């Protein structure tokens, strides 16, 4: 009787836990595991020398079309972001042997709260083939002070890449609330601005491209800690912020240039309902960003304020719209949830009244639905229809002052 042996190490079936037979040979479990480790290590080394898997990178129009499924409006910002991400892919594929080297095109998006900056970043992360992380600039301080070091931005990216340094070095970072680190005073000698200008100075080396030592688990550095070196040269940074009050800076700048007999004519063509469309790097400098960091964010775009029509579409049209989320929540309990059309108009009117933007839509719907979400899972009812009178009653019975923005 012929005993089956491993074609690689010669072990018999009785000497191994498992034997996988092929057409002309067999392999034992030990050799299979070793082969797996060898293949994985070789693939990792190959990806370190030349980025692979970018042959089917999504084109800018494909990226924008994907964003359109989840984000309403903001066509200009979508175009800028789609092109920046596409160029980032091409930059990873560039041949470094010639004299032309494509530089990073870091981008900064300006828009009032609730217009979709963070949503756009989270949505585009679903389409990407590179590690993506979102960080909040409000918690950052200079090294040695209470808060998080600037290097913690790269720690989040490293965690998103499952601690694969080579993958993290080709990733994309979205820095939210970038306006919160603006310089607090025009005179830097009054006090040490450890969470404003100090953070901006610390961000310069990351945005430009340098090798940064990062603590793998985040937190503060200490001498005995093992640090991971990350090269930020190929990391794309996308920054977003509300820049509350920058419209006044833009209006003041534009009015100072309107002189002479054509003053009234030029004033009439200015869209005063959307002053952000006229934003320039000079306005960011006046607001409190230092010139060095503005120069490292060469692409500047804006998000338009949401009008009534946009808010109405946001409520029901996107794939993950607010209403669809509540329908799914109730559906998980076997309850069919429906709304009268007038309820949507009422919710939008209240969001405009409270000046909440798109985020306010969920707050209002949550206020209307909270009683039913509490009671109905314990009841036998299998359907629920929300009428205008019911929505108005629930909202009026609630202290709506907590929803309003002063």
Coordinates of C-alpha atoms in Angstrom, one line a residue:
X1 CA 0.0 0.0 0.0
X2 CA 1.5 3.3 -1.1
X3 CA 1.6 5.9 1.7
X4 CA 0.7 9.5 0.7
X5 CA 3.7 11.9 1.3
X6 CA 4.1 15.7 1.2
X7 CA 5.8 16.7 -2.1
X8 CA 7.8 19.4 -0.3
X9 CA 9.1 18.0 3.1
X10 CA 8.4 14.2 2.7
X11 CA 6.1 13.9 5.7
X12 CA 3.6 11.1 5.5
X13 CA -0.1 11.5 6.1
X14 CA 0.3 10.0 9.6
X15 CA 3.1 12.6 10.5
X16 CA 1.0 15.6 9.7
X17 CA -2.4 17.0 10.8
X18 CA -3.7 17.5 7.3
X19 CA -2.6 16.6 3.8
X20 CA -4.0 18.4 0.7
X21 CA -3.8 16.3 -2.4
X22 CA -3.4 17.7 -5.9
X23 CA -3.1 16.2 -9.4
X24 CA 0.5 15.2 -9.2
X25 CA 1.5 15.8 -5.6
X26 CA 0.4 16.7 -2.0
X27 CA 1.2 19.3 0.6
X28 CA 1.0 19.0 4.4
X29 CA -0.4 21.7 6.7
X30 CA 3.1 22.8 7.9
X31 CA 4.4 23.4 4.3
X32 CA 1.1 25.1 3.4
X33 CA 1.5 27.6 6.3
X34 CA 5.1 28.3 5.4
X35 CA 4.1 28.9 1.7
X36 CA 1.4 31.3 2.8
X37 CA 3.9 33.3 4.9
X38 CA 6.4 33.4 2.1
X39 CA 3.9 34.7 -0.4
X40 CA 2.6 37.3 2.0
X41 CA 6.1 38.6 2.7
X42 CA 7.0 38.8 -1.0
X43 CA 3.8 40.7 -1.8
X44 CA 4.5 43.1 1.0
X45 CA 8.0 43.8 -0.3
X46 CA 6.6 44.2 -3.9
X47 CA 4.1 46.8 -2.7
X48 CA 6.9 48.7 -0.9
X49 CA 8.9 49.1 -4.0
X50 CA 6.2 49.9 -6.6
X51 CA 2.6 50.7 -5.7
X52 CA 0.3 48.1 -7.3
X53 CA -3.4 47.9 -7.8
X54 CA -3.8 51.4 -9.2
X55 CA -4.5 50.3 -12.8
X56 CA -8.2 50.6 -12.2
X57 CA -8.2 53.8 -10.3
X58 CA -11.5 55.7 -10.4
X59 CA -11.6 58.7 -12.7
X60 CA -12.7 62.1 -11.4
X61 CA -16.1 61.8 -12.9
X62 CA -16.6 58.4 -11.3
X63 CA -15.6 59.7 -7.9
X64 CA -18.0 62.7 -8.3
X65 CA -20.8 60.4 -9.4
X66 CA -20.2 58.3 -6.3
X67 CA -20.3 61.4 -4.1
X68 CA -23.6 62.5 -5.8
X69 CA -25.3 59.4 -4.5
X70 CA -24.7 60.5 -0.9
X71 CA -24.1 64.3 -0.9
X72 CA -26.6 66.7 -2.3
X73 CA -25.3 69.7 -4.3
X74 CA -21.8 71.2 -3.7
X75 CA -20.7 70.5 -7.3
X76 CA -17.6 72.7 -7.1
X77 CA -16.3 71.2 -4.0
X78 CA -16.9 67.7 -5.3
X79 CA -15.0 68.5 -8.5
X80 CA -12.0 69.8 -6.6
X81 CA -12.0 66.9 -4.2
X82 CA -12.4 64.3 -7.0
X83 CA -9.5 65.8 -9.0
X84 CA -7.3 66.0 -5.9
X85 CA -7.9 62.3 -5.0
X86 CA -7.4 61.2 -8.6
X87 CA -4.1 63.2 -8.9
X88 CA -3.0 61.6 -5.6
X89 CA -3.4 58.2 -7.2
X90 CA -1.4 59.2 -10.2
X91 CA 1.3 60.7 -8.0
X92 CA 1.8 57.4 -6.4
X93 CA 2.3 55.8 -9.8
X94 CA 4.8 58.4 -11.1
X95 CA 8.2 57.3 -12.3
X96 CA 10.8 59.1 -10.2
X97 CA 13.7 58.6 -12.6
X98 CA 12.9 61.6 -14.8
X99 CA 13.3 65.3 -14.0
X100 CA 9.6 66.0 -13.5
X101 CA 8.2 65.1 -10.1
X102 CA 4.6 65.7 -9.3
X103 CA 4.1 67.5 -6.1
X104 CA 1.3 67.1 -3.6
X105 CA -1.9 69.1 -4.1
X106 CA -3.2 69.4 -0.5
X107 CA -6.7 70.9 -0.4
X108 CA -8.7 73.1 2.0
X109 CA -12.5 73.3 2.0
X110 CA -14.3 76.3 3.6
X111 CA -18.0 76.0 4.4
X112 CA -20.4 76.9 7.2
X113 CA -21.5 74.2 9.6
X114 CA -23.8 71.5 8.3
X115 CA -23.0 72.0 4.6
X116 CA -21.3 68.5 4.2
X117 CA -17.6 68.9 4.6
X118 CA -17.2 65.9 6.9
X119 CA -19.8 63.9 5.1
X120 CA -18.0 64.4 1.9
X121 CA -14.8 63.1 3.4
X122 CA -16.4 60.1 5.0
X123 CA -18.2 59.2 1.8
X124 CA -15.1 59.4 -0.4
X125 CA -13.4 57.1 2.0
X126 CA -15.7 54.3 0.8
X127 CA -14.4 54.7 -2.8
X128 CA -10.7 54.8 -2.0
X129 CA -8.1 52.1 -2.3
X130 CA -5.7 53.8 0.2
X131 CA -5.9 54.2 4.0
X132 CA -8.1 57.1 5.0
X133 CA -8.5 58.8 8.4
X134 CA -10.4 61.7 9.8
X135 CA -8.9 63.7 12.7
X136 CA -10.1 66.8 14.6
X137 CA -7.8 69.7 14.9
X138 CA -9.5 71.1 18.0
X139 CA -7.7 68.6 20.3
X140 CA -4.2 69.4 19.0
X141 CA -1.7 71.4 21.0
X142 CA 2.0 72.0 21.0
X143 CA 4.2 69.2 22.3
X144 CA 4.4 69.3 26.1
X145 CA 1.0 70.8 26.7
X146 CA -2.3 69.2 27.6
X147 CA -3.9 67.8 24.5
X148 CA -2.7 65.7 21.6
X149 CA 0.5 66.1 19.7
X150 CA 0.4 66.9 16.0
X151 CA 2.0 63.4 15.4
X152 CA -1.3 61.8 16.6
X153 CA -2.7 62.6 13.2
X154 CA -0.4 60.1 11.7
X155 CA -1.1 57.6 14.5
X156 CA -4.8 57.5 13.3
X157 CA -3.7 57.0 9.7
X158 CA -1.3 54.2 10.8
X159 CA -4.2 52.5 12.7
X160 CA -6.4 52.8 9.6
X161 CA -3.7 51.1 7.6
X162 CA -3.5 48.2 10.2
X163 CA 0.0 49.4 11.1
X164 CA 1.3 48.8 7.5
X165 CA 3.8 51.7 7.3
X166 CA 4.1 51.4 3.5
X167 CA 0.3 51.7 3.0
X168 CA 0.0 54.5 5.5
X169 CA 2.7 56.5 3.6
X170 CA 0.3 56.5 0.6
X171 CA -2.8 57.4 2.5
X172 CA -5.2 60.4 2.8
X173 CA -5.9 62.4 6.0
X174 CA -8.9 64.7 6.4
X175 CA -8.2 67.3 9.1
X176 CA -11.5 68.7 10.3
X177 CA -12.1 72.0 12.1
X178 CA -8.9 73.5 10.7
X179 CA -10.2 77.0 11.5
X180 CA -10.1 76.3 15.2
X181 CA -6.3 76.5 15.2
X182 CA -6.3 80.0 13.7
X183 CA -4.1 82.6 15.4
X184 CA -5.9 84.0 18.3
X185 CA -4.3 87.5 18.1
X186 CA -2.5 89.5 15.5
X187 CA 0.3 90.2 18.1
X188 CA 2.0 86.8 18.9
X189 CA 3.9 88.3 21.8
X190 CA 0.9 88.7 24.1
X191 CA 0.7 85.1 25.1
X192 CA 1.8 81.7 23.9
X193 CA -0.8 80.4 21.5
X194 CA -0.2 76.6 22.1
X195 CA -3.5 75.5 20.5
X196 CA -3.5 78.0 17.6
X197 CA -0.4 79.2 15.9
X198 CA 1.8 76.6 17.7
X199 CA -0.2 73.8 16.1
X200 CA 0.0 75.4 12.7
X201 CA 3.8 75.5 13.0
X202 CA 3.8 71.8 14.0
X203 CA 1.6 70.9 10.9
X204 CA 4.1 72.5 8.5
X205 CA 6.5 69.5 8.4
X206 CA 3.6 67.1 7.9
X207 CA 2.0 69.0 5.1
X208 CA 5.2 69.6 3.2
X209 CA 6.6 66.1 3.5
X210 CA 9.1 64.8 6.1
X211 CA 10.0 61.8 8.1
X212 CA 8.1 61.9 11.4
X213 CA 8.6 59.6 14.4
X214 CA 5.1 58.5 15.6
X215 CA 4.1 56.6 18.8
X216 CA 2.2 53.5 17.5
X217 CA -0.5 53.7 20.2
X218 CA -0.8 57.5 20.2
X219 CA -0.4 59.7 23.3
X220 CA 2.8 61.4 24.4
X221 CA 6.3 60.5 23.5
X222 CA 8.8 59.3 26.1
X223 CA 12.4 58.3 25.8
X224 CA 11.9 54.5 26.3
X225 CA 9.0 54.3 23.8
X226 CA 9.4 52.5 20.5
X227 CA 8.5 55.0 17.7
X228 CA 7.6 54.3 14.0
X229 CA 9.1 56.5 11.3
X230 CA 6.6 57.6 8.7
X231 CA 7.4 59.6 5.5
X232 CA 4.6 62.1 4.8
X233 CA 5.9 63.0 1.3
X234 CA 3.1 60.9 -0.3
X235 CA 0.3 61.5 2.2
X236 CA -2.5 63.8 0.8
X237 CA -4.0 66.2 3.4
X238 CA -7.5 67.5 3.0
X239 CA -8.5 70.2 5.5
X240 CA -12.0 71.5 6.2
X241 CA -13.4 74.3 8.4
X242 CA -16.4 76.5 9.0
X243 CA -14.3 79.7 9.4
X244 CA -17.2 81.4 11.1
X245 CA -17.2 85.1 10.4
X246 CA -14.9 85.0 7.4
X247 CA -17.8 86.4 5.3
X248 CA -17.3 89.8 7.0
X249 CA -13.6 89.7 6.0
X250 CA -14.5 88.9 2.4
X251 CA -17.1 91.6 2.3
X252 CA -14.7 94.2 3.7
X253 CA -12.0 93.3 1.2
X254 CA -14.4 93.5 -1.7
X255 CA -15.9 96.8 -0.6
X256 CA -12.5 98.4 -0.3
X257 CA -11.8 97.7 -4.0
X258 CA -15.1 99.1 -5.2
X259 CA -14.3 102.7 -6.0
X260 CA -15.1 105.3 -8.7
X261 CA -18.1 105.6 -10.9
X262 CA -18.6 101.8 -11.4
X263 CA -19.0 101.2 -7.6
X264 CA -22.8 100.6 -7.7
X265 CA -22.5 98.4 -10.8
X266 CA -19.8 96.2 -9.2
X267 CA -21.8 95.9 -6.0
X268 CA -24.9 94.7 -7.8
X269 CA -23.1 91.7 -9.3
X270 CA -21.8 90.4 -6.0
X271 CA -23.8 87.5 -4.6
X272 CA -24.2 88.6 -1.0
X273 CA -26.0 85.4 -0.1
X274 CA -22.9 83.3 -0.8
X275 CA -19.8 85.4 -0.1
X276 CA -17.6 82.3 0.3
X277 CA -17.4 81.9 -3.5
X278 CA -15.1 85.0 -3.5
X279 CA -12.7 83.6 -0.9
X280 CA -9.0 84.0 -1.5
X281 CA -5.9 82.9 0.5
X282 CA -5.6 86.5 1.7
X283 CA -8.9 86.1 3.6
X284 CA -7.5 82.9 5.3
X285 CA -4.4 84.9 6.3
X286 CA -6.6 87.7 7.7
X287 CA -8.7 85.1 9.6
X288 CA -5.6 83.7 11.4
X289 CA -3.9 81.1 9.3
X290 CA -0.2 81.7 8.9
X291 CA 1.2 82.2 5.4
X292 CA 3.4 79.1 5.6
X293 CA 0.4 76.7 6.1
X294 CA -1.7 78.5 3.4
X295 CA 1.2 77.9 0.9
X296 CA 1.1 74.2 1.7
X297 CA -2.6 74.0 1.0
X298 CA -2.6 75.2 -2.6
X299 CA -6.1 74.2 -3.6
X300 CA -8.8 76.3 -2.0
X301 CA -12.5 75.5 -2.5
X302 CA -15.8 76.4 -0.8
X303 CA -19.1 74.8 0.0
X304 CA -22.3 76.7 -0.8
X305 CA -24.8 77.4 2.0
X306 CA -27.8 75.0 1.8
X307 CA -31.0 76.5 0.6
X308 CA -34.5 75.2 1.2
X309 CA -34.5 73.0 -2.0
X310 CA -31.2 71.4 -1.0
X311 CA -32.3 70.6 2.5
X312 CA -35.5 69.0 1.2
X313 CA -33.5 66.8 -1.1
X314 CA -31.0 65.9 1.7
X315 CA -33.9 64.7 3.8
X316 CA -35.0 61.9 1.4
X317 CA -32.9 61.5 -1.7
X318 CA -29.3 60.3 -0.7
X319 CA -28.8 56.5 -0.4
X320 CA -28.3 57.0 3.4
X321 CA -30.8 59.8 3.8
X322 CA -32.2 60.5 7.3
X323 CA -35.7 59.3 6.4
X324 CA -34.3 56.0 4.9
X325 CA -32.3 55.4 8.1
X326 CA -35.5 55.7 10.3
X327 CA -37.4 53.5 7.9
X328 CA -34.7 50.9 8.3
X329 CA -34.6 51.2 12.1
X330 CA -38.4 50.6 12.3
X331 CA -38.2 47.8 9.7
X332 CA -35.8 45.9 11.9
X333 CA -38.6 45.6 14.4
X334 CA -41.1 44.6 11.7
X335 CA -42.8 48.0 11.5
X336 CA -43.5 49.7 8.2
X337 CA -42.8 53.5 8.7
X338 CA -44.3 56.1 6.3
X339 CA -44.5 59.9 6.2
X340 CA -46.9 62.3 4.8
X341 CA -45.2 64.7 2.2
X342 CA -46.2 67.7 4.3
X343 CA -44.0 66.4 7.2
X344 CA -40.9 66.8 5.1
X345 CA -41.7 70.4 4.3
X346 CA -42.4 71.1 8.0
X347 CA -39.1 69.6 9.1
X348 CA -37.2 71.7 6.5
X349 CA -38.9 74.9 7.6
X350 CA -37.9 74.2 11.2
X351 CA -34.3 73.5 10.2
X352 CA -34.1 76.8 8.4
X353 CA -35.8 78.6 11.4
X354 CA -33.3 77.1 13.9
X355 CA -30.3 77.8 11.5
X356 CA -29.1 74.2 12.0
X357 CA -28.2 73.2 8.4
X358 CA -28.3 69.6 7.4
X359 CA -27.4 68.3 10.9
X360 CA -30.6 70.0 12.2
X361 CA -32.8 67.8 10.0
X362 CA -31.8 64.7 12.1
X363 CA -32.3 66.5 15.4
X364 CA -35.8 67.5 14.4
X365 CA -36.8 64.1 13.0
X366 CA -35.4 62.5 16.2
X367 CA -37.5 64.8 18.3
X368 CA -40.6 63.8 16.4
X369 CA -39.9 60.1 16.5
X370 CA -38.5 59.6 20.0
X371 CA -41.8 58.6 21.6
X372 CA -42.7 56.0 19.0
X373 CA -39.1 54.6 19.0
X374 CA -39.6 54.1 22.8
X375 CA -43.0 52.5 22.8
X376 CA -43.6 50.6 19.5
X377 CA -40.9 47.9 19.9
X378 CA -43.0 46.6 22.8
X379 CA -46.4 46.8 21.0
X380 CA -48.0 44.7 18.3
X381 CA -48.5 47.4 15.7
X382 CA -46.9 46.7 12.4
X383 CA -47.3 50.1 10.7
X384 CA -46.8 53.7 11.6
X385 CA -47.7 56.8 9.5
X386 CA -46.4 60.2 10.6
X387 CA -48.8 63.1 9.7
X388 CA -48.2 66.8 9.8
X389 CA -50.4 67.3 12.8
X390 CA -48.6 64.6 14.7
X391 CA -45.2 66.0 13.8
X392 CA -46.2 69.5 14.8
X393 CA -47.6 68.3 18.1
X394 CA -44.5 66.4 19.1
X395 CA -42.2 69.3 18.2
X396 CA -44.3 71.9 20.0
X397 CA -44.4 69.7 23.1
X398 CA -40.6 69.7 23.2
X399 CA -38.4 72.5 24.4
X400 CA -37.2 73.5 21.0
X401 CA -34.8 76.1 22.4
X402 CA -32.3 73.4 22.9
X403 CA -32.2 72.9 19.1
X404 CA -31.6 76.5 18.2
X405 CA -28.3 78.1 17.5
X406 CA -27.9 81.6 18.9

